[in-house]
CSV table of C-alpha atoms in Angstrom, one decimal:
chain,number,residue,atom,x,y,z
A,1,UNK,CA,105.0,186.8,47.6
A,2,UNK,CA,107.3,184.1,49.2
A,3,UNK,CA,108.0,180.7,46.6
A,4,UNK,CA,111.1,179.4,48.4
A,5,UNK,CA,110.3,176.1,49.7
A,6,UNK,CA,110.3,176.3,53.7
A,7,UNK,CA,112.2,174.1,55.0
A,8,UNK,CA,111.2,171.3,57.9
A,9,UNK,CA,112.4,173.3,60.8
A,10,UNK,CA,110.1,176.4,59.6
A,11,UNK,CA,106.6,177.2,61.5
A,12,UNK,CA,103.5,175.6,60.3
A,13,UNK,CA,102.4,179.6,59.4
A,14,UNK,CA,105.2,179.4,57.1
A,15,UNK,CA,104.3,176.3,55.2
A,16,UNK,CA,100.7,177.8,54.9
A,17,UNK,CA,101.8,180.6,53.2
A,18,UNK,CA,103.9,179.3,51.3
A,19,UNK,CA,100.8,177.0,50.0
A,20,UNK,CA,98.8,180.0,49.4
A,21,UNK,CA,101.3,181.2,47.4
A,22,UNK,CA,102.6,178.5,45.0
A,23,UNK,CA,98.6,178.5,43.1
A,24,UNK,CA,97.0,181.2,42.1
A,25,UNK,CA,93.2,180.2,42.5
A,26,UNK,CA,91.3,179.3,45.6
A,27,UNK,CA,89.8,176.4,43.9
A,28,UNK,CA,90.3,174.7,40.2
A,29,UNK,CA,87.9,171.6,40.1
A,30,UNK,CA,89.2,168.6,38.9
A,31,UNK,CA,91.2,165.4,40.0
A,32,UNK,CA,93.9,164.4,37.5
A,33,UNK,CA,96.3,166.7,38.8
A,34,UNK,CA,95.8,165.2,42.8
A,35,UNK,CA,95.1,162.0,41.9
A,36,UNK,CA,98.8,162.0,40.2
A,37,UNK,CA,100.7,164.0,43.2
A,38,UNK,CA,98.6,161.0,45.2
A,39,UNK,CA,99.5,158.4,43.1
A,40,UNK,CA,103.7,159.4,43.3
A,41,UNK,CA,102.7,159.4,46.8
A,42,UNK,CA,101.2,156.0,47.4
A,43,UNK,CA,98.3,157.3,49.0
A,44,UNK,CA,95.5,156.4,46.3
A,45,UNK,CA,94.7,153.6,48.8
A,46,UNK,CA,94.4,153.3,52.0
A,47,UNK,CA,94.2,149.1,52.7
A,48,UNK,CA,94.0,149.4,57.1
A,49,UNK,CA,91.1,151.9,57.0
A,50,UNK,CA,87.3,151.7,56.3
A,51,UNK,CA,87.0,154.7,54.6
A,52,UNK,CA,83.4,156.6,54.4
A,53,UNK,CA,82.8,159.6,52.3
A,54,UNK,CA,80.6,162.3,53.2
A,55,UNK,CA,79.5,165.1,51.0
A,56,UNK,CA,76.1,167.3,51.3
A,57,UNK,CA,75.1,171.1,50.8
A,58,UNK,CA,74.9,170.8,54.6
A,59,UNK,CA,75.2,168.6,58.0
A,60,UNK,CA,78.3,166.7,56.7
A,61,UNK,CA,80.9,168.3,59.8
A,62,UNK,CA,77.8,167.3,62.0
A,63,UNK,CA,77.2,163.5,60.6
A,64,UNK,CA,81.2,162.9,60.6
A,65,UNK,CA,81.1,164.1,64.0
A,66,UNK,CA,78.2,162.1,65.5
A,67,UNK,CA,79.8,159.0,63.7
A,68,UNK,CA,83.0,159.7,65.2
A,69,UNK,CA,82.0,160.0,68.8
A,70,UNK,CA,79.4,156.3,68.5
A,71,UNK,CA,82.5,154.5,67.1
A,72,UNK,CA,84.9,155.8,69.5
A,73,UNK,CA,82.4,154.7,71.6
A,74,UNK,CA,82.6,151.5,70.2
A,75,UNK,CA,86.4,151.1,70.7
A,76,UNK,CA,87.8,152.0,66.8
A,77,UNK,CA,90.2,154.1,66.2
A,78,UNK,CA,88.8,157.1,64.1
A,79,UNK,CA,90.7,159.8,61.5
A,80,UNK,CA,88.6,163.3,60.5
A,81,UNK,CA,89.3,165.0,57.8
A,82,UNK,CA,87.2,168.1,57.8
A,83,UNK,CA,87.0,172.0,56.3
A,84,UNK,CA,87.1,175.0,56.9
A,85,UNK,CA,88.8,175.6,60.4
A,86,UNK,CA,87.6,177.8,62.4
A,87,UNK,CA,91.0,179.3,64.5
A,88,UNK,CA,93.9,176.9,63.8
A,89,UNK,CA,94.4,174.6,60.8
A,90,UNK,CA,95.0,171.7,63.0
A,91,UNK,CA,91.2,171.5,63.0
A,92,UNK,CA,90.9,170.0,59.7
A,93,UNK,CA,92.4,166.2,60.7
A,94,UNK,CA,92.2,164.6,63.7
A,95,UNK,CA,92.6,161.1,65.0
A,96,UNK,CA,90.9,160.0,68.2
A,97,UNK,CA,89.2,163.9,68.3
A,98,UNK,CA,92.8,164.8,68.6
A,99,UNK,CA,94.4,167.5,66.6
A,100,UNK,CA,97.6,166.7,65.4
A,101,UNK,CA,100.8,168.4,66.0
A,102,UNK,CA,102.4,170.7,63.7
A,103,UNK,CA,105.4,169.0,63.1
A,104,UNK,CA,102.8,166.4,61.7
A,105,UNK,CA,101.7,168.6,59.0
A,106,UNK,CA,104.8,169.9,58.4
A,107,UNK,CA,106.0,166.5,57.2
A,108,UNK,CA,103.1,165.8,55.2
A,109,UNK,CA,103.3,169.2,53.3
A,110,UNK,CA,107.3,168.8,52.7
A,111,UNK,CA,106.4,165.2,51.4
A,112,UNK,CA,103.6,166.4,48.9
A,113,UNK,CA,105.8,169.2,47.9
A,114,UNK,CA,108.8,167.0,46.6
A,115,UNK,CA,105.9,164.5,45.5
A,116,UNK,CA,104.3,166.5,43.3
A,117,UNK,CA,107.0,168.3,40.7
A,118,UNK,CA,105.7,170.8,38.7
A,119,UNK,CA,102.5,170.1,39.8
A,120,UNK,CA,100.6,173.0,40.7
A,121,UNK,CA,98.0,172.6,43.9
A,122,UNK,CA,95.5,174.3,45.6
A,123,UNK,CA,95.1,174.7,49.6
A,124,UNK,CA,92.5,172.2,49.8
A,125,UNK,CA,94.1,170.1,47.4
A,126,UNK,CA,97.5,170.4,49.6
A,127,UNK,CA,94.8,170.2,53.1
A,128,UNK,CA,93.6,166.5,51.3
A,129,UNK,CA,97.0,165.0,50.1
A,130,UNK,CA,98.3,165.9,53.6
A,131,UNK,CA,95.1,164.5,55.8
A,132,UNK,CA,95.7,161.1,53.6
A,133,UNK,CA,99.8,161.5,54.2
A,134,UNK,CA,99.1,161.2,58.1
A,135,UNK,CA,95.5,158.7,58.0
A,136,UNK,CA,98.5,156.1,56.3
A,137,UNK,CA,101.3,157.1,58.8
A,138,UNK,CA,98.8,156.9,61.7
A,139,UNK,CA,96.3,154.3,60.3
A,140,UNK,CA,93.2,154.7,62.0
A,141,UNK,CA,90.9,151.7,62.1
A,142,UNK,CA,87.8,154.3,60.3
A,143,UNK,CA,88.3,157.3,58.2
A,144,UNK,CA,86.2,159.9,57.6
A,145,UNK,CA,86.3,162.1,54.6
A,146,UNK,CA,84.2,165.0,54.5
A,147,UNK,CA,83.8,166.3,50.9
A,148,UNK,CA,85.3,170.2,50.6
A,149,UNK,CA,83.0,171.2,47.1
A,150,UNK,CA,80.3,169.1,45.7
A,151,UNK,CA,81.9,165.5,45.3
A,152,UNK,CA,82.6,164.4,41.8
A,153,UNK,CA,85.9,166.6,41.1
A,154,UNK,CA,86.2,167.3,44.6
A,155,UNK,CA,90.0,166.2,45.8
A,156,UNK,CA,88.6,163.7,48.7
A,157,UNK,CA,87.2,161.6,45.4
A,158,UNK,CA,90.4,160.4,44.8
A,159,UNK,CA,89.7,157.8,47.1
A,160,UNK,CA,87.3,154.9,46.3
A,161,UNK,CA,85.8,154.7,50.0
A,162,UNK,CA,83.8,152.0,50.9
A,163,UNK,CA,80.7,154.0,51.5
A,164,UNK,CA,79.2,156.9,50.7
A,165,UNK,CA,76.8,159.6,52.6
A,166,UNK,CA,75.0,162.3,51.0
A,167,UNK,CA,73.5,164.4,54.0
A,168,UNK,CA,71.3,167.1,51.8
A,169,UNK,CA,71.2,168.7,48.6
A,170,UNK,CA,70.2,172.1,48.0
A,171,UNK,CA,71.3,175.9,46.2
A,172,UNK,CA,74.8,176.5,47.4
A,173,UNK,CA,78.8,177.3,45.3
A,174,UNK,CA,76.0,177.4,42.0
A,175,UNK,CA,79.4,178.8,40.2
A,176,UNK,CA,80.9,175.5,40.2
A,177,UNK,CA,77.7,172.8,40.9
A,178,UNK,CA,75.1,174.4,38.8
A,179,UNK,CA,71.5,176.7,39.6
A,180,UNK,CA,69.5,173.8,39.9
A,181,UNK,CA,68.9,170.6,42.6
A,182,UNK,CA,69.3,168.3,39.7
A,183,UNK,CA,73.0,169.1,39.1
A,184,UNK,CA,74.1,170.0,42.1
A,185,UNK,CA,72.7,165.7,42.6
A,186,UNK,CA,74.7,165.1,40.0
A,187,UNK,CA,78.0,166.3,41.0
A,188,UNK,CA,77.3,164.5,44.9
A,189,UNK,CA,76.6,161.8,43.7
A,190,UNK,CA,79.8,161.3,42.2
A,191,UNK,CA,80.9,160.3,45.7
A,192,UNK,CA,79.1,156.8,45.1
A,193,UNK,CA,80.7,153.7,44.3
A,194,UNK,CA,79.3,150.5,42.6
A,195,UNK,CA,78.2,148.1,44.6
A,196,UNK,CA,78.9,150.2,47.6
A,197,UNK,CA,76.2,151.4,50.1
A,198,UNK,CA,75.3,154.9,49.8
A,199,UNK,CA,73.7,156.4,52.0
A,200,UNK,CA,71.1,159.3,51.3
A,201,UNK,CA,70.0,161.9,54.4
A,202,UNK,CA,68.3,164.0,51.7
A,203,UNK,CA,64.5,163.1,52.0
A,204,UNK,CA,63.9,164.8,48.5
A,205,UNK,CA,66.8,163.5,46.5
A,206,UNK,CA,67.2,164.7,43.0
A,207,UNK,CA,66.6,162.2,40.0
A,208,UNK,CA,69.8,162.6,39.3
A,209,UNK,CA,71.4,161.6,42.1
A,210,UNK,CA,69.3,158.2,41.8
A,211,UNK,CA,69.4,157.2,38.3
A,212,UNK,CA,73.4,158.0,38.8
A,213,UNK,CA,73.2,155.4,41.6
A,214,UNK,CA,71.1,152.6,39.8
A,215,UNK,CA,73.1,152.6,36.6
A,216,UNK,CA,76.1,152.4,38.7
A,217,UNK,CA,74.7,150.1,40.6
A,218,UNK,CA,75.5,151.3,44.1
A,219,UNK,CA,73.5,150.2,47.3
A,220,UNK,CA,71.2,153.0,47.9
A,221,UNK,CA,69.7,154.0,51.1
A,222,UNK,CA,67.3,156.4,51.2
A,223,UNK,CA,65.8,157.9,54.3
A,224,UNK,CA,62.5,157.6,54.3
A,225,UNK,CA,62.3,154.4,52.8
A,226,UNK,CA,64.8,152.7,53.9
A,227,UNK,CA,65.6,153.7,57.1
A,228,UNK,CA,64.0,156.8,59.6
A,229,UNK,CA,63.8,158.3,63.0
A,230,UNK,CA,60.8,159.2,65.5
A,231,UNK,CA,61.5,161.9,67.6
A,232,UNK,CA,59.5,162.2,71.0
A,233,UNK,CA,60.3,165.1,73.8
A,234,UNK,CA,63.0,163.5,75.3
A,235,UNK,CA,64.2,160.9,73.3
A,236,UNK,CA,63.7,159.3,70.0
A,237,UNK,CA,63.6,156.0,68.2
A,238,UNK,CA,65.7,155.1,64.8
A,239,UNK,CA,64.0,152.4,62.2
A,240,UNK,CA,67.0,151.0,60.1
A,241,UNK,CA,67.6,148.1,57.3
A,242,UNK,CA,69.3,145.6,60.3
A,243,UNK,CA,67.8,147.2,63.6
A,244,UNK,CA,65.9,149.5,65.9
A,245,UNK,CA,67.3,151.4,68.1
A,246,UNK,CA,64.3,152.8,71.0
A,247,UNK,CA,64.9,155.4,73.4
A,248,UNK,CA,68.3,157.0,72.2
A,249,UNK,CA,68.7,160.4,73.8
A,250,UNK,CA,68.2,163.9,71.6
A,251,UNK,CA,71.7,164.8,70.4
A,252,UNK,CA,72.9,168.1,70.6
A,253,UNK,CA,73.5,168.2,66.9
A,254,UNK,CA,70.7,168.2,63.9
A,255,UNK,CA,68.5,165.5,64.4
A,256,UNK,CA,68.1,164.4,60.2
A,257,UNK,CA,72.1,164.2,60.4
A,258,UNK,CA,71.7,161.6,63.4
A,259,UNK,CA,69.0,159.7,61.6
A,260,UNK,CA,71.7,159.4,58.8
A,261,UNK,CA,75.0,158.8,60.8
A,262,UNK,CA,73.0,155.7,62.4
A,263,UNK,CA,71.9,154.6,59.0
A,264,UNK,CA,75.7,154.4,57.5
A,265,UNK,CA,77.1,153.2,60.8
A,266,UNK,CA,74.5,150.1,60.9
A,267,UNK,CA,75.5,148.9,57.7
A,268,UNK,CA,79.6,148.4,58.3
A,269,UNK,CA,79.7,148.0,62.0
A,270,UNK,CA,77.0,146.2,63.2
A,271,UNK,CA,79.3,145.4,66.4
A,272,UNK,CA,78.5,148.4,67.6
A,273,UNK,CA,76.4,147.9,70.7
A,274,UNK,CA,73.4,150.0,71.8
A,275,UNK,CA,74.8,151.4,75.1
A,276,UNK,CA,77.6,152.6,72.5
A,277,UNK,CA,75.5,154.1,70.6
A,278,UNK,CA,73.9,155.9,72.8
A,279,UNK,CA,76.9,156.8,74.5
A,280,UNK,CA,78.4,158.3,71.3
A,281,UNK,CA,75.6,160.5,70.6
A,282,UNK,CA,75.1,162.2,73.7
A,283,UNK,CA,79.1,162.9,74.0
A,284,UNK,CA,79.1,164.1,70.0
A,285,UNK,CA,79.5,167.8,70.0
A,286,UNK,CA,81.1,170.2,67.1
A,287,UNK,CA,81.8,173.6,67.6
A,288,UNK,CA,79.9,176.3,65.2
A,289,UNK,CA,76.5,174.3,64.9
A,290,UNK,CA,73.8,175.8,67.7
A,291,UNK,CA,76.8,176.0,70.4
A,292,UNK,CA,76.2,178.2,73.0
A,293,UNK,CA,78.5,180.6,74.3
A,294,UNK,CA,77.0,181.8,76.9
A,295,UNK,CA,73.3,181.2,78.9
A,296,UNK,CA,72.4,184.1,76.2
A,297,UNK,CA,74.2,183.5,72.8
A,298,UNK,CA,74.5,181.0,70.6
A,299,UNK,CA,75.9,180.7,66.7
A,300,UNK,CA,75.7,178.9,64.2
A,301,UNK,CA,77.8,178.2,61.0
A,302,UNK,CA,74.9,178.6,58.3
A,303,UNK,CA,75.3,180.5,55.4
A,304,UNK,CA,72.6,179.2,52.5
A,305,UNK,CA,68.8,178.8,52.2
A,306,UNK,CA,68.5,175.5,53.1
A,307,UNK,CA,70.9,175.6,56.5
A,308,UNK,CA,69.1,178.9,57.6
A,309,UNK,CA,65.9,177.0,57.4
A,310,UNK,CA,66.4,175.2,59.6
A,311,UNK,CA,68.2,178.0,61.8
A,312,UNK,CA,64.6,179.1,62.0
A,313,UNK,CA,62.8,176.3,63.0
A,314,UNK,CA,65.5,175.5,65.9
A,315,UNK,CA,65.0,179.5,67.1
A,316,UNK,CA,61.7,179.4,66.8
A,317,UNK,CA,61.2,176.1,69.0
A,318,UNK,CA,64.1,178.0,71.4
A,319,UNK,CA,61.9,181.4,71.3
A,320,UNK,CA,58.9,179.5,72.5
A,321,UNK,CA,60.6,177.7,75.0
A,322,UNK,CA,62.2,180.9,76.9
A,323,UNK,CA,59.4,183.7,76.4
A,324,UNK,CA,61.9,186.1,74.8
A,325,UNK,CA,62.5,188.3,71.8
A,326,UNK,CA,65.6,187.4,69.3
A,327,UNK,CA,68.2,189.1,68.2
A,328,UNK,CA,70.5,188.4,65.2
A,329,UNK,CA,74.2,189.2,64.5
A,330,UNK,CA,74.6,188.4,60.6
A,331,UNK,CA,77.8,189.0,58.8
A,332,UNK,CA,77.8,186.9,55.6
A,333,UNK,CA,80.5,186.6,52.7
A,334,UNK,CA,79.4,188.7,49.5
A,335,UNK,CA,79.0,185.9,47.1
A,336,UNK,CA,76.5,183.7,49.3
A,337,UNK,CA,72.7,184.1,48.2
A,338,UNK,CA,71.8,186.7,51.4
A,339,UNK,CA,68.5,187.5,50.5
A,340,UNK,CA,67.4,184.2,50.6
A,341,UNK,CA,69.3,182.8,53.6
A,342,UNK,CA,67.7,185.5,55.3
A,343,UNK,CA,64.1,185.3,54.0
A,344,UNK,CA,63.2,182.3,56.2
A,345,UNK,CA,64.5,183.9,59.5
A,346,UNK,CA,62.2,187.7,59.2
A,347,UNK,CA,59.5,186.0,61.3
A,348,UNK,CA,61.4,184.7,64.1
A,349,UNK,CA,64.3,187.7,64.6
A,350,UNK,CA,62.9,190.7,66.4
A,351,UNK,CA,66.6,192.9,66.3
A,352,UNK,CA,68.9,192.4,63.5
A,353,UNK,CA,72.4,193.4,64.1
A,354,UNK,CA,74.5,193.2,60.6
A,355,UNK,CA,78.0,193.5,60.8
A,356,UNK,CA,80.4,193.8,58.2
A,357,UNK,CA,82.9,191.1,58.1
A,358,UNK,CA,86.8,192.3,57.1
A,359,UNK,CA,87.6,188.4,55.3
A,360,UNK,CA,88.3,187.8,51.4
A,361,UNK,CA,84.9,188.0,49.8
A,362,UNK,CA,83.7,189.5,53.4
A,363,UNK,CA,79.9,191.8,52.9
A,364,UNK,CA,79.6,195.3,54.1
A,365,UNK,CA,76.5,194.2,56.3
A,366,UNK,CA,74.7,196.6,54.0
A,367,UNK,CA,72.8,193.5,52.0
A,368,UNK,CA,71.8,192.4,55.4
A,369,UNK,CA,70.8,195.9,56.5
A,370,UNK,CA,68.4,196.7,53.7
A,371,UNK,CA,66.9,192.9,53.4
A,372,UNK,CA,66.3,192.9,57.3
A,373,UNK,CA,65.4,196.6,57.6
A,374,UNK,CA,68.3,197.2,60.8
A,375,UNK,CA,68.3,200.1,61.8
A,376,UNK,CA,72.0,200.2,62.1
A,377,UNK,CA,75.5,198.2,60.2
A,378,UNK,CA,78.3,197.6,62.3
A,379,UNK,CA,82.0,197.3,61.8
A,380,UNK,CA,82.7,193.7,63.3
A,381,UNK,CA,80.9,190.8,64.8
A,382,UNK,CA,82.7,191.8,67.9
A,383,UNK,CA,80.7,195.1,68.4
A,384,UNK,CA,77.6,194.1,67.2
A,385,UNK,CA,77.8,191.2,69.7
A,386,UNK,CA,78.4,194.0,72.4
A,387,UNK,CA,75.5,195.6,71.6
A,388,UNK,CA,72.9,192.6,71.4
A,389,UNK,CA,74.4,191.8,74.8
A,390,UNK,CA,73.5,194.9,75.9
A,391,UNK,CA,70.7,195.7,75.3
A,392,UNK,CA,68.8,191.7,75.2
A,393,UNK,CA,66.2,191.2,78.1
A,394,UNK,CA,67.2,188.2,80.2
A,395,UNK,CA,64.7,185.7,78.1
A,396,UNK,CA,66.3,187.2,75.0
A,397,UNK,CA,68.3,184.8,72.9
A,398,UNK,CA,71.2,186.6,70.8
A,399,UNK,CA,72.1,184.8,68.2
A,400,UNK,CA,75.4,185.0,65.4
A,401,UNK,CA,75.2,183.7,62.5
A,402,UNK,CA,76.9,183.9,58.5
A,403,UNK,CA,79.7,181.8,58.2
A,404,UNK,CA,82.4,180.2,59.7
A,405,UNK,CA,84.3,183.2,59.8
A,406,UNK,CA,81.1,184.8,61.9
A,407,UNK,CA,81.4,182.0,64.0
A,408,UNK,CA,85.2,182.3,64.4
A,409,UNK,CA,85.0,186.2,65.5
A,410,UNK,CA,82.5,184.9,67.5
A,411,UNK,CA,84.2,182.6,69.7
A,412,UNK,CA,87.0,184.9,69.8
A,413,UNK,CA,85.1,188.3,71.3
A,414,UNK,CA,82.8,185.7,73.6
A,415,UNK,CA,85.4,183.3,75.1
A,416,UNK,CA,88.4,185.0,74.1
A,417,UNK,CA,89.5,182.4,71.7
A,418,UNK,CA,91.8,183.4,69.2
């Protein structure tokens, strides 16, 4: 296992695995140890941005990325920082929907390195001191910080952003957020400041999560109440605490996270015009969430109850639309709750194709195989892919689902991207 320090002419791979190396767990909740390293590093602040927060069980890569695409829209300079990647770890910040060079990360992991001493950090600890290193070198007019693990010890909380958005709440990483909906509130709504608008896409929000936000007094905003969308067959309307917005075309992403990303956006940029708005939500797009890869196969990054939920509903309303049968690639990491990520999809999947998936913490397929009844397990996403392709009708949808490993392995034997 390599501990020498690479060195700033070294590969980008290097420095990776060099992280990887230097802490022995994946993830050790908690901030005092990041807040320091950011602290030596200057980086607790960030006075040139507006920074927003974003933290949910799911739809946060999907509201970061329909906020990003209305405000560059709106002329502002935007940073990302988001996780997992899906093929290069360039993925995770971006400025302007640019990825950033590797020499750019390179310097930000050689300065957190010498910044932090004896220090020990994880990868996402390392992935969040170095997305702040280049926001301050770069210093984007908007930052966006999507939460990696519940939000009140999670490493982007270091930061006292000016807003907060919490997309969802629901069952998912119970090991570290707790079995139930009222503390897995709790820990997101540590994201909130006081009298700082937080925004709340979760039309059931825990108790929790509000008495948390009224004794610290932040400015909550709860869909629902406070703001909502209308959705027609081609277009919808959003009802919001300083406008309405009529006619706004469907966005290729999930339509609660839109309702939301208009309901943070309204509050801090009300510049924003409503040709820009419009604008950015037809051009947002994020890869993994319903993308199509071909006229036949889609995927999908969910992996919990609550995301395949509303897998369902989207392939049933696709099912109904093109007269076919479904089929389902499913490869899914061991620890994830398969049995009931799966329950919601038996009545809309006609073929099941589980795959095992060859990751850290990667399934057999054979959960998948006995809770959907296939007939068969194969070895990789790739083959069962192969198959569904095969064998679908032309009306047949195929669909690949899990994780964003499935996704990844997806891409990669579809489009060839590696």
């Amino acid at each position: 296992m390599p501990t020498q320090v690479p060195t700033l002419s070294q590969s980008l791979e290097d420095w990776l695995t060099f992280i990887l190396a230097v802490h022995p767990s994946e993830i050790e909740m908690g901030l005092p140890r990041v807040r320091q390293v950011a602290e030596n590093m200057g980086l607790l602040q960030l006075p040139e941005s507006t920074i927003i927060t974003v933290a949910g069980t799911n739809g946060k890569g999907s509201t970061c990325a329909m906020m990003e695409s209305i405000l560059l829209a709106g002329d502002f300079s935007v940073g990302v920082f988001s996780s997992p990647h899906l093929h290069r770890y360039n993925e995770r910040v971006r400025i302007n929907r640019e990825e950033l060079e590797d020499r750019d990360h390179i310097e930000a992991f050689s300065a957190i390195n010498e910044a932090r001493g004896d220090i020990q950090l994880t990868f996402f600890e390392y992935s969040t001191l170095g997305a702040l290193y280049l926001f301050a070198k770069y210093r984007p007019q908007v930052v966006l910080l999507e939460v990696g693990l519940g939000g009140r010890l999670d490493a982007t909380n270091i930061i006292d952003a000016h807003m907060a958005v919490i997309t969802s709440i629901d069952l998912d990483h119970q090991e570290y957020l707790g079995n139930t909906r009222e503390a897995v509130g709790r820990e997101k709504a540590g994201v909130m400041r006081p009298q700082c608008f937080a925004i709340i896409g979760e039309p059931s929000p825990p108790q929790s999560l509000l008495d948390y936000g009224n004794k610290i007094d932040a400015g909550l905003l709860l869909v629902g109440e406070d703001f909502s969308g209308v959705f027609f067959e081609d277009s919808w309307q959003f009802d919001g605490q300083f406008r309405t917005l009529s006619n706004l075309p469907i966005p290729q992403l999930p339509k609660a996270n839109a309702i939301t990303a208009l309901a943070a956006l309204e509050c801090y940029f009300p510049s924003l015009t409503d040709a820009q708005i419009r604008q950015g939500l037809q051009q947002a797009q994020l890869a993994g969430r319903m993308q199509w890869l071909a006229d036949n196969v889609v995927t999908d990054v969910a992996h919990n109850p609550h995301a395949c939920r509303h897998l369902a509903q989207q392939l049933a309303q696709i099912k109904a639309k093109r007269q076919g049968k479904v089929w389902a690639v499913c490869a899914m990491l061991e620890d994830k709750d398969i049995e009931s990520s799966l329950a919601p999809l038996l009545s809309v999947v006609d073929h099941w194709l589980p795959a095992a998936l060859s990751v850290p913490r990667g399934s057999d397929g054979n959960r998948i195989q006995q809770q959907t009844a296939a007939s068969a397990c194969y070895g990789d996403v790739a083959e069962a892919i192969e198959t569904a392709k095969s064998q679908a009708g032309e009306l047949d949808l195929v669909i690949v689902f899990g994780s964003f490993y499935t996704v990844a392995q997806a891409q990669s034997a579809v489009l060839g991207e590696s």
